[in-house]
Amino acid sequence: MWAAFLAILALSLATGAAPEQFCKYDDVLQYLNISSEKTPLLQRIPKENWKEPLKVEIQFILLSILSVTWKNIFVTWNPQDFCNISKLILPVDTFWSPYIVTYEQVDEEKSMSRPFLSITHNGIVSTVQQHQVTITCSLEMHKFPFDSQTCHMTMFSSVYTVTDIILMSNQTTEEVNKQSQLYLLTNGEWKLTNINIISRTDSMEGEEFAVIIYAISMKRRPILYILNLIFPTCALYLLDMAILFSTSAYGDKVSFQLSLIIGESVLAVILKDILPTSSDDPPIIVLFFIGIFVLMIMGVLETCLLMQLKKKPLPLLLKAMELLQCPQQAKTTSRNLLRDSKTEIDMGQEESRDSNQPGKKNTELPLTGRIKAEGQQTGSQLGLQKYESALLVLEKVLFCSHLLVSLLFITIIIVQWST
């Protein structure tokens, strides 16, 4: 063995090259006094002066990757002494690591563990943990589906106060937005608009804790809800208005309108399953559906009213129309009948001049009755014609007012959605 070593040494001296140095990661671990037999003292918070807090930097990407970096001044070495080994990958329990939690997180089972951490020769320790975080968010659904939401991810350490740890971001707002837009390639329901970083200090139970907040602003893509809810609702209501102004029978109109109301009810059930229950302000789309329902029901009631008026005209209305609208026509008809009857009486008097007086009375009585009967029949026919004309006018007035109310309602809804 010594002969082989002397031979290698002689060869290296002869060639003028430095002897090859064999290094292992274990050499660095032994130098740092890290072994599996005993727990290293470096698992405590690595502060050289207990009065100065440790700065922990957080890197955040919306893809749910959380990188935490800090400096451990007790874990340093010279890479030249260990074949330029400048970085170690060790289990996360080997050294102290900050305990950081997300305040709004409600599901911890989906968070992936962080089994390893990275240590560089100058004492920089970093660990990367992937989170699939389910957080609570206060939603403002008033303008759904044309709404924008802002959710907050509040990160803090519930164990260490500001005298021990200061949380800070190693990214600017522009860098966070750029990286998140780069990694967030999904074309889902939401579109990322902005991420704002807020650093502050909160007081809890008389102690102050460092807090870093990521305010994530998103805008909903409304095309799916427009195609599935708003457009079908508008189409059903347009059909309702079309059948309302059509010349179909009133019974057919009512049947078709009820079918449209049933279809609108199905859309309302779908909307109920989509909207969250955590909204404090009623969404405009709910008011839109309620207004459409009310207008449809008003259309059915108007059609039923007109149908009843056509089947069973009101007697008092008919009599009033005969008295107020047809006196001139009745007088003209009676005057013509009296003129004809006078001519017939004169002719009868010439033929029965030698007859007695009762013959004259027998001639006048039938003519008077016929005059009265024909006058009443003519007045009734004119009254019915006027009633039907008035019914048509009432129908147009009701339907036009229904159309104006609908246009006013739609205008209000559009203004509310756009402002």
Coordinates of C-alpha atoms in Angstrom, one line a residue:
M1 CA 0.0 0.0 0.0
W2 CA 2.8 2.4 0.9
A3 CA 4.6 1.4 -2.3
A4 CA 1.5 2.4 -4.3
F5 CA 1.2 5.7 -2.5
L6 CA 4.9 6.5 -3.0
A7 CA 4.6 5.6 -6.7
I8 CA 1.6 8.0 -7.1
L9 CA 3.4 10.7 -5.2
A10 CA 6.6 10.2 -7.3
L11 CA 4.5 10.3 -10.5
S12 CA 2.8 13.5 -9.4
L13 CA 6.1 15.1 -8.5
A14 CA 7.5 14.0 -11.8
T15 CA 4.7 15.4 -13.8
G16 CA 4.4 18.5 -11.6
A17 CA 0.6 18.0 -11.0
A18 CA -1.1 18.4 -7.7
P19 CA -2.4 15.1 -6.1
E20 CA -6.1 14.4 -6.7
Q21 CA -8.3 15.2 -3.8
F22 CA -11.1 12.9 -3.0
C23 CA -14.0 14.7 -1.3
K24 CA -17.4 13.6 0.0
Y25 CA -20.5 15.3 1.3
D26 CA -19.9 13.5 4.5
D27 CA -16.8 15.6 5.0
V28 CA -18.9 18.8 5.0
L29 CA -21.4 17.2 7.3
Q30 CA -18.6 16.2 9.7
Y31 CA -17.2 19.7 9.5
L32 CA -20.6 21.1 10.4
N33 CA -20.9 18.6 13.2
I34 CA -24.0 17.0 11.7
S35 CA -24.5 13.3 12.2
S36 CA -27.4 11.0 12.5
E37 CA -26.4 9.8 16.0
K38 CA -27.0 13.1 17.8
T39 CA -29.4 16.0 17.2
P40 CA -27.4 19.1 16.2
L41 CA -27.8 22.2 18.2
L42 CA -28.3 24.2 15.1
Q43 CA -32.0 23.2 14.9
R44 CA -32.7 26.2 17.1
I45 CA -33.3 29.6 15.5
P46 CA -30.0 30.7 14.0
K47 CA -29.6 34.1 15.6
E48 CA -26.1 35.3 16.5
N49 CA -27.5 38.1 18.6
W50 CA -30.8 37.3 20.3
K51 CA -31.8 41.0 20.2
E52 CA -31.8 41.2 16.4
P53 CA -34.6 39.5 14.4
L54 CA -33.9 37.0 11.7
K55 CA -35.0 38.1 8.2
V56 CA -37.0 35.5 6.3
E57 CA -37.6 36.2 2.6
I58 CA -40.7 34.8 0.9
Q59 CA -41.1 34.2 -2.8
F60 CA -44.7 33.8 -4.1
I61 CA -46.1 32.6 -7.4
L62 CA -49.7 32.2 -8.0
L63 CA -49.0 28.7 -9.3
S64 CA -48.9 27.8 -5.5
I65 CA -45.2 27.5 -5.2
L66 CA -43.8 29.0 -2.0
S67 CA -40.1 29.6 -1.6
V68 CA -38.7 30.6 1.8
T69 CA -35.1 31.7 2.3
W70 CA -33.1 32.8 5.3
K71 CA -29.5 32.9 6.5
N72 CA -28.0 30.5 9.0
I73 CA -24.8 32.1 10.2
F74 CA -23.7 28.9 11.9
V75 CA -23.7 26.8 8.7
T76 CA -20.8 28.1 6.6
W77 CA -17.7 26.5 5.1
N78 CA -15.0 27.2 2.6
P79 CA -15.8 25.4 -0.7
Q80 CA -12.1 25.2 -1.6
D81 CA -11.5 23.0 1.4
F82 CA -14.1 20.5 0.1
C83 CA -13.5 20.2 -3.6
N84 CA -15.6 23.3 -4.3
I85 CA -18.7 21.8 -2.8
S86 CA -20.9 24.9 -2.2
K87 CA -24.3 23.4 -1.8
L88 CA -26.0 20.7 0.2
I89 CA -29.5 19.1 0.0
L90 CA -30.6 17.8 3.4
P91 CA -33.8 16.7 5.0
V92 CA -35.9 19.6 6.2
D93 CA -35.7 18.5 9.8
T94 CA -31.9 18.8 9.8
F95 CA -31.9 22.5 10.5
W96 CA -34.3 25.0 11.9
S97 CA -36.9 26.3 9.5
P98 CA -39.6 28.9 10.1
Y99 CA -43.1 27.8 10.7
I100 CA -45.3 29.9 8.3
V101 CA -49.0 29.5 8.0
T102 CA -51.7 30.9 5.7
Y103 CA -54.4 32.6 7.7
E104 CA -57.2 32.0 5.1
Q105 CA -56.3 28.4 4.4
V106 CA -59.1 25.9 5.2
D107 CA -57.7 22.7 3.7
E108 CA -54.2 21.5 4.7
E109 CA -54.4 18.0 3.3
K110 CA -53.7 19.2 -0.2
S111 CA -50.4 20.9 0.8
M112 CA -47.4 18.9 -0.3
S113 CA -44.7 18.2 2.2
R114 CA -41.3 19.9 2.0
P115 CA -38.8 17.0 2.7
F116 CA -35.6 18.8 1.7
L117 CA -33.9 22.1 2.1
S118 CA -31.0 23.6 0.3
I119 CA -27.9 25.0 2.1
T120 CA -25.2 27.0 0.4
H121 CA -21.6 27.6 1.8
N122 CA -22.4 31.1 2.9
G123 CA -25.2 30.0 5.2
I124 CA -28.2 30.7 2.9
V125 CA -30.9 28.1 3.6
S126 CA -33.9 27.8 1.3
T127 CA -36.8 25.5 1.1
V128 CA -39.6 25.2 -1.6
Q129 CA -43.0 24.0 -0.7
Q130 CA -45.9 23.5 -3.2
H131 CA -49.3 24.4 -1.9
Q132 CA -52.7 23.7 -3.4
V133 CA -54.4 26.1 -1.1
T134 CA -58.2 26.4 -0.5
I135 CA -58.8 29.7 1.1
T136 CA -61.8 31.7 2.3
C137 CA -62.6 34.8 0.3
S138 CA -65.2 37.4 0.8
L139 CA -67.0 37.6 -2.6
E140 CA -68.8 40.6 -3.9
M141 CA -71.4 39.0 -6.3
H142 CA -73.4 42.1 -7.0
K143 CA -72.3 42.4 -10.6
F144 CA -72.1 38.6 -11.3
P145 CA -71.1 37.4 -13.9
F146 CA -69.4 40.7 -14.8
D147 CA -67.6 40.9 -11.4
S148 CA -64.1 41.3 -10.2
Q149 CA -62.8 39.8 -7.0
T150 CA -59.9 40.4 -4.7
C151 CA -58.7 37.5 -2.4
H152 CA -56.0 37.8 0.2
M153 CA -53.4 35.3 1.3
T154 CA -52.1 36.3 4.7
M155 CA -48.8 34.6 5.7
F156 CA -47.4 34.9 9.2
S157 CA -45.5 32.9 11.8
S158 CA -47.7 32.1 14.8
V159 CA -44.7 31.0 16.9
Y160 CA -42.2 33.8 16.5
T161 CA -42.8 37.5 17.1
V162 CA -41.2 40.5 15.3
T163 CA -38.3 40.3 17.8
D164 CA -37.4 36.9 16.3
I165 CA -38.5 36.9 12.7
I166 CA -39.3 39.6 10.1
L167 CA -41.1 38.4 7.1
M168 CA -40.4 40.2 3.9
S169 CA -40.8 39.6 0.2
N170 CA -37.8 39.3 -2.1
Q171 CA -39.9 40.3 -5.1
T172 CA -41.5 43.5 -6.3
T173 CA -45.1 43.7 -7.4
E174 CA -44.1 43.8 -11.0
E175 CA -42.0 40.6 -10.6
V176 CA -44.8 38.7 -8.9
N177 CA -47.3 39.7 -11.6
K178 CA -44.9 38.8 -14.4
Q179 CA -44.0 35.4 -13.0
S180 CA -47.5 34.5 -12.1
Q181 CA -48.7 35.5 -15.6
L182 CA -46.0 33.3 -17.0
Y183 CA -46.8 30.2 -15.0
L184 CA -50.5 30.6 -14.9
L185 CA -51.4 29.4 -18.3
T186 CA -54.9 28.1 -17.6
N187 CA -57.8 29.5 -19.5
G188 CA -60.4 28.9 -16.8
E189 CA -63.1 31.0 -15.4
W190 CA -60.9 33.7 -13.9
K191 CA -58.4 36.0 -15.4
L192 CA -55.6 37.3 -13.2
T193 CA -55.4 41.1 -13.2
N194 CA -53.0 42.1 -10.4
I195 CA -51.1 40.9 -7.3
N196 CA -50.3 43.4 -4.7
I197 CA -47.8 42.8 -1.8
I198 CA -48.6 44.3 1.6
S199 CA -46.2 44.0 4.5
R200 CA -47.3 45.0 8.0
T201 CA -47.2 44.1 11.7
D202 CA -50.3 42.8 13.5
S203 CA -50.9 42.8 17.3
M204 CA -52.3 39.6 18.8
E205 CA -52.7 39.2 22.6
G206 CA -50.2 42.0 23.3
E207 CA -47.5 40.7 21.0
E208 CA -46.6 41.8 17.5
F209 CA -46.2 39.5 14.6
A210 CA -44.8 40.1 11.1
V211 CA -47.4 39.6 8.4
I212 CA -47.1 39.6 4.6
I213 CA -50.3 39.8 2.5
Y214 CA -50.7 38.9 -1.2
A215 CA -53.8 40.6 -2.5
I216 CA -54.8 38.7 -5.7
S217 CA -57.2 40.5 -8.0
M218 CA -59.1 38.5 -10.6
K219 CA -61.8 39.2 -13.2
R220 CA -64.4 36.6 -14.1
R221 CA -64.8 35.6 -17.7
P222 CA -68.6 36.0 -18.3
I223 CA -69.0 34.3 -21.7
L224 CA -70.1 31.0 -20.2
Y225 CA -72.8 32.5 -18.1
I226 CA -74.0 34.7 -20.9
L227 CA -74.4 31.7 -23.2
N228 CA -76.0 29.5 -20.6
L229 CA -78.2 31.9 -18.6
I230 CA -78.6 35.4 -19.9
F231 CA -79.0 34.7 -23.6
P232 CA -81.6 31.9 -23.1
T233 CA -83.5 34.1 -20.7
C234 CA -83.6 37.0 -23.2
A235 CA -84.6 34.5 -25.9
L236 CA -87.5 33.2 -23.9
Y237 CA -88.7 36.7 -23.0
L238 CA -88.5 37.7 -26.7
L239 CA -90.7 34.8 -27.6
D240 CA -93.1 35.8 -24.8
M241 CA -93.4 39.3 -26.3
A242 CA -93.8 37.9 -29.8
I243 CA -96.7 35.7 -28.7
L244 CA -98.2 38.6 -26.8
F245 CA -98.4 40.8 -29.9
S246 CA -99.5 37.9 -32.2
T247 CA -103.1 37.4 -33.5
S248 CA -103.4 34.0 -32.1
A249 CA -106.3 32.9 -29.9
Y250 CA -106.1 33.9 -26.3
G251 CA -106.2 30.3 -25.1
D252 CA -103.2 29.4 -27.3
K253 CA -101.3 32.4 -26.0
V254 CA -101.8 31.5 -22.4
S255 CA -100.6 27.9 -23.0
F256 CA -97.5 29.1 -24.8
Q257 CA -96.7 31.7 -22.1
L258 CA -97.0 29.1 -19.3
S259 CA -94.5 26.9 -21.2
L260 CA -92.1 29.7 -21.4
I261 CA -92.4 30.4 -17.7
I262 CA -91.6 26.7 -17.0
G263 CA -88.4 27.0 -19.1
E264 CA -87.4 30.2 -17.2
S265 CA -87.9 28.3 -14.0
V266 CA -85.4 25.7 -15.1
L267 CA -82.8 28.4 -15.8
A268 CA -83.5 29.9 -12.3
V269 CA -82.7 26.5 -10.7
I270 CA -79.4 26.4 -12.6
L271 CA -78.6 29.9 -11.4
K272 CA -79.3 29.0 -7.8
D273 CA -76.8 26.1 -8.0
I274 CA -74.1 28.4 -9.4
L275 CA -74.4 31.4 -7.1
P276 CA -72.5 31.2 -3.8
T277 CA -74.4 31.7 -0.5
S278 CA -71.7 33.9 1.0
S279 CA -72.8 37.0 -0.8
D280 CA -74.2 39.9 1.3
D281 CA -75.6 42.0 -1.6
P282 CA -78.2 40.4 -3.9
P283 CA -76.6 40.0 -7.4
I284 CA -78.1 42.0 -10.3
I285 CA -78.7 38.8 -12.3
V286 CA -81.1 37.6 -9.5
L287 CA -83.0 40.9 -9.9
F288 CA -82.9 40.3 -13.6
F289 CA -84.5 36.9 -13.3
I290 CA -87.1 38.1 -10.8
G291 CA -88.0 41.0 -13.1
I292 CA -88.4 38.6 -16.1
F293 CA -90.6 36.3 -14.1
V294 CA -92.8 39.2 -13.0
L295 CA -93.1 40.5 -16.6
M296 CA -94.0 37.1 -17.9
I297 CA -96.7 36.6 -15.2
M298 CA -98.1 40.1 -16.1
G299 CA -98.3 39.0 -19.7
V300 CA -100.3 35.9 -18.7
L301 CA -102.7 38.0 -16.5
E302 CA -103.2 40.5 -19.3
T303 CA -104.1 37.7 -21.8
C304 CA -106.4 36.1 -19.3
L305 CA -108.2 39.4 -18.7
L306 CA -108.7 40.0 -22.4
M307 CA -109.9 36.5 -22.9
Q308 CA -112.6 36.8 -20.2
L309 CA -113.7 40.2 -21.5
K310 CA -114.2 38.7 -25.0
K311 CA -116.1 35.6 -23.8
K312 CA -118.4 37.4 -21.3
P313 CA -118.8 41.1 -22.1
L314 CA -119.9 43.2 -19.1
P315 CA -123.6 44.0 -19.4
L316 CA -123.3 47.4 -17.7
L317 CA -120.5 48.3 -20.1
L318 CA -122.6 47.3 -23.1
K319 CA -125.6 49.4 -21.9
A320 CA -123.3 52.4 -21.2
M321 CA -121.8 52.1 -24.6
E322 CA -125.3 51.9 -26.2
L323 CA -126.4 55.0 -24.3
L324 CA -123.3 57.1 -24.7
Q325 CA -121.8 56.0 -28.0
C326 CA -124.9 55.1 -30.2
P327 CA -127.7 57.7 -29.5
Q328 CA -127.2 59.4 -32.8
Q329 CA -127.3 56.2 -34.8
A330 CA -130.4 55.0 -33.0
K331 CA -132.2 58.4 -33.6
T332 CA -131.3 58.3 -37.3
T333 CA -132.6 54.8 -37.8
S334 CA -135.8 55.6 -35.9
R335 CA -136.4 58.7 -38.0
N336 CA -136.0 56.7 -41.2
L337 CA -138.4 54.1 -40.0
L338 CA -141.0 56.7 -39.0
R339 CA -140.8 58.3 -42.4
D340 CA -141.4 55.0 -44.1
S341 CA -144.2 54.2 -41.8
K342 CA -145.9 57.6 -42.3
T343 CA -146.0 57.0 -46.1
E344 CA -147.5 53.5 -45.6
I345 CA -150.2 55.0 -43.2
D346 CA -151.1 57.7 -45.7
M347 CA -151.7 55.1 -48.3
G348 CA -153.7 53.0 -46.0
Q349 CA -155.9 55.9 -45.0
E350 CA -156.7 56.7 -48.7
E351 CA -157.7 53.0 -49.2
S352 CA -159.9 52.9 -46.1
R353 CA -161.3 56.4 -46.1
D354 CA -164.8 55.0 -45.8
S355 CA -163.8 52.7 -43.0
N356 CA -164.3 53.5 -39.3
Q357 CA -161.6 54.8 -36.8
P358 CA -160.4 51.5 -35.3
G359 CA -158.9 50.5 -38.6
K360 CA -156.5 53.4 -38.3
K361 CA -155.4 52.2 -34.9
N362 CA -154.8 48.7 -36.1
T363 CA -152.5 50.0 -38.8
E364 CA -150.4 52.2 -36.5
L365 CA -149.7 49.7 -33.7
P366 CA -147.8 47.0 -35.7
L367 CA -145.6 49.7 -37.3
T368 CA -144.7 51.2 -33.9
G369 CA -143.6 47.8 -32.6
R370 CA -141.6 47.1 -35.7
I371 CA -139.8 50.5 -35.3
K372 CA -138.9 49.8 -31.7
A373 CA -137.7 46.2 -32.5
E374 CA -135.5 47.3 -35.4
G375 CA -134.1 50.2 -33.4
Q376 CA -133.1 48.0 -30.5
Q377 CA -131.5 45.5 -32.8
T378 CA -129.5 48.1 -34.6
G379 CA -128.4 49.7 -31.3
S380 CA -127.2 46.3 -30.0
Q381 CA -125.2 45.5 -33.1
L382 CA -123.6 48.9 -33.0
G383 CA -122.9 48.5 -29.3
L384 CA -121.2 45.1 -29.9
Q385 CA -119.1 46.6 -32.7
K386 CA -118.0 49.4 -30.5
Y387 CA -117.3 47.0 -27.7
E388 CA -115.0 44.9 -29.9
S389 CA -113.3 48.0 -31.1
A390 CA -112.8 49.2 -27.5
L391 CA -111.4 45.7 -26.6
L392 CA -108.9 45.9 -29.4
V393 CA -107.8 49.4 -28.2
L394 CA -107.5 48.0 -24.6
E395 CA -105.4 45.1 -25.9
K396 CA -103.0 47.4 -27.7
V397 CA -102.8 49.8 -24.7
L398 CA -102.0 46.9 -22.3
F399 CA -99.4 45.3 -24.7
C400 CA -97.7 48.6 -25.5
S401 CA -97.5 49.6 -21.8
H402 CA -96.1 46.1 -21.1
L403 CA -93.4 46.7 -23.8
L404 CA -92.5 50.1 -22.4
V405 CA -92.1 48.6 -18.9
S406 CA -89.9 45.9 -20.3
L407 CA -87.7 48.3 -22.1
L408 CA -87.3 50.4 -18.9
F409 CA -86.5 47.4 -16.8
I410 CA -83.9 46.1 -19.3
T411 CA -82.3 49.6 -19.5
I412 CA -82.0 49.7 -15.7
I413 CA -80.4 46.3 -15.5
I414 CA -77.8 47.2 -18.2
V415 CA -77.0 50.4 -16.4
Q416 CA -76.5 48.6 -13.2
W417 CA -74.2 46.0 -14.8
S418 CA -72.1 48.6 -16.6
T419 CA -71.5 51.1 -13.7

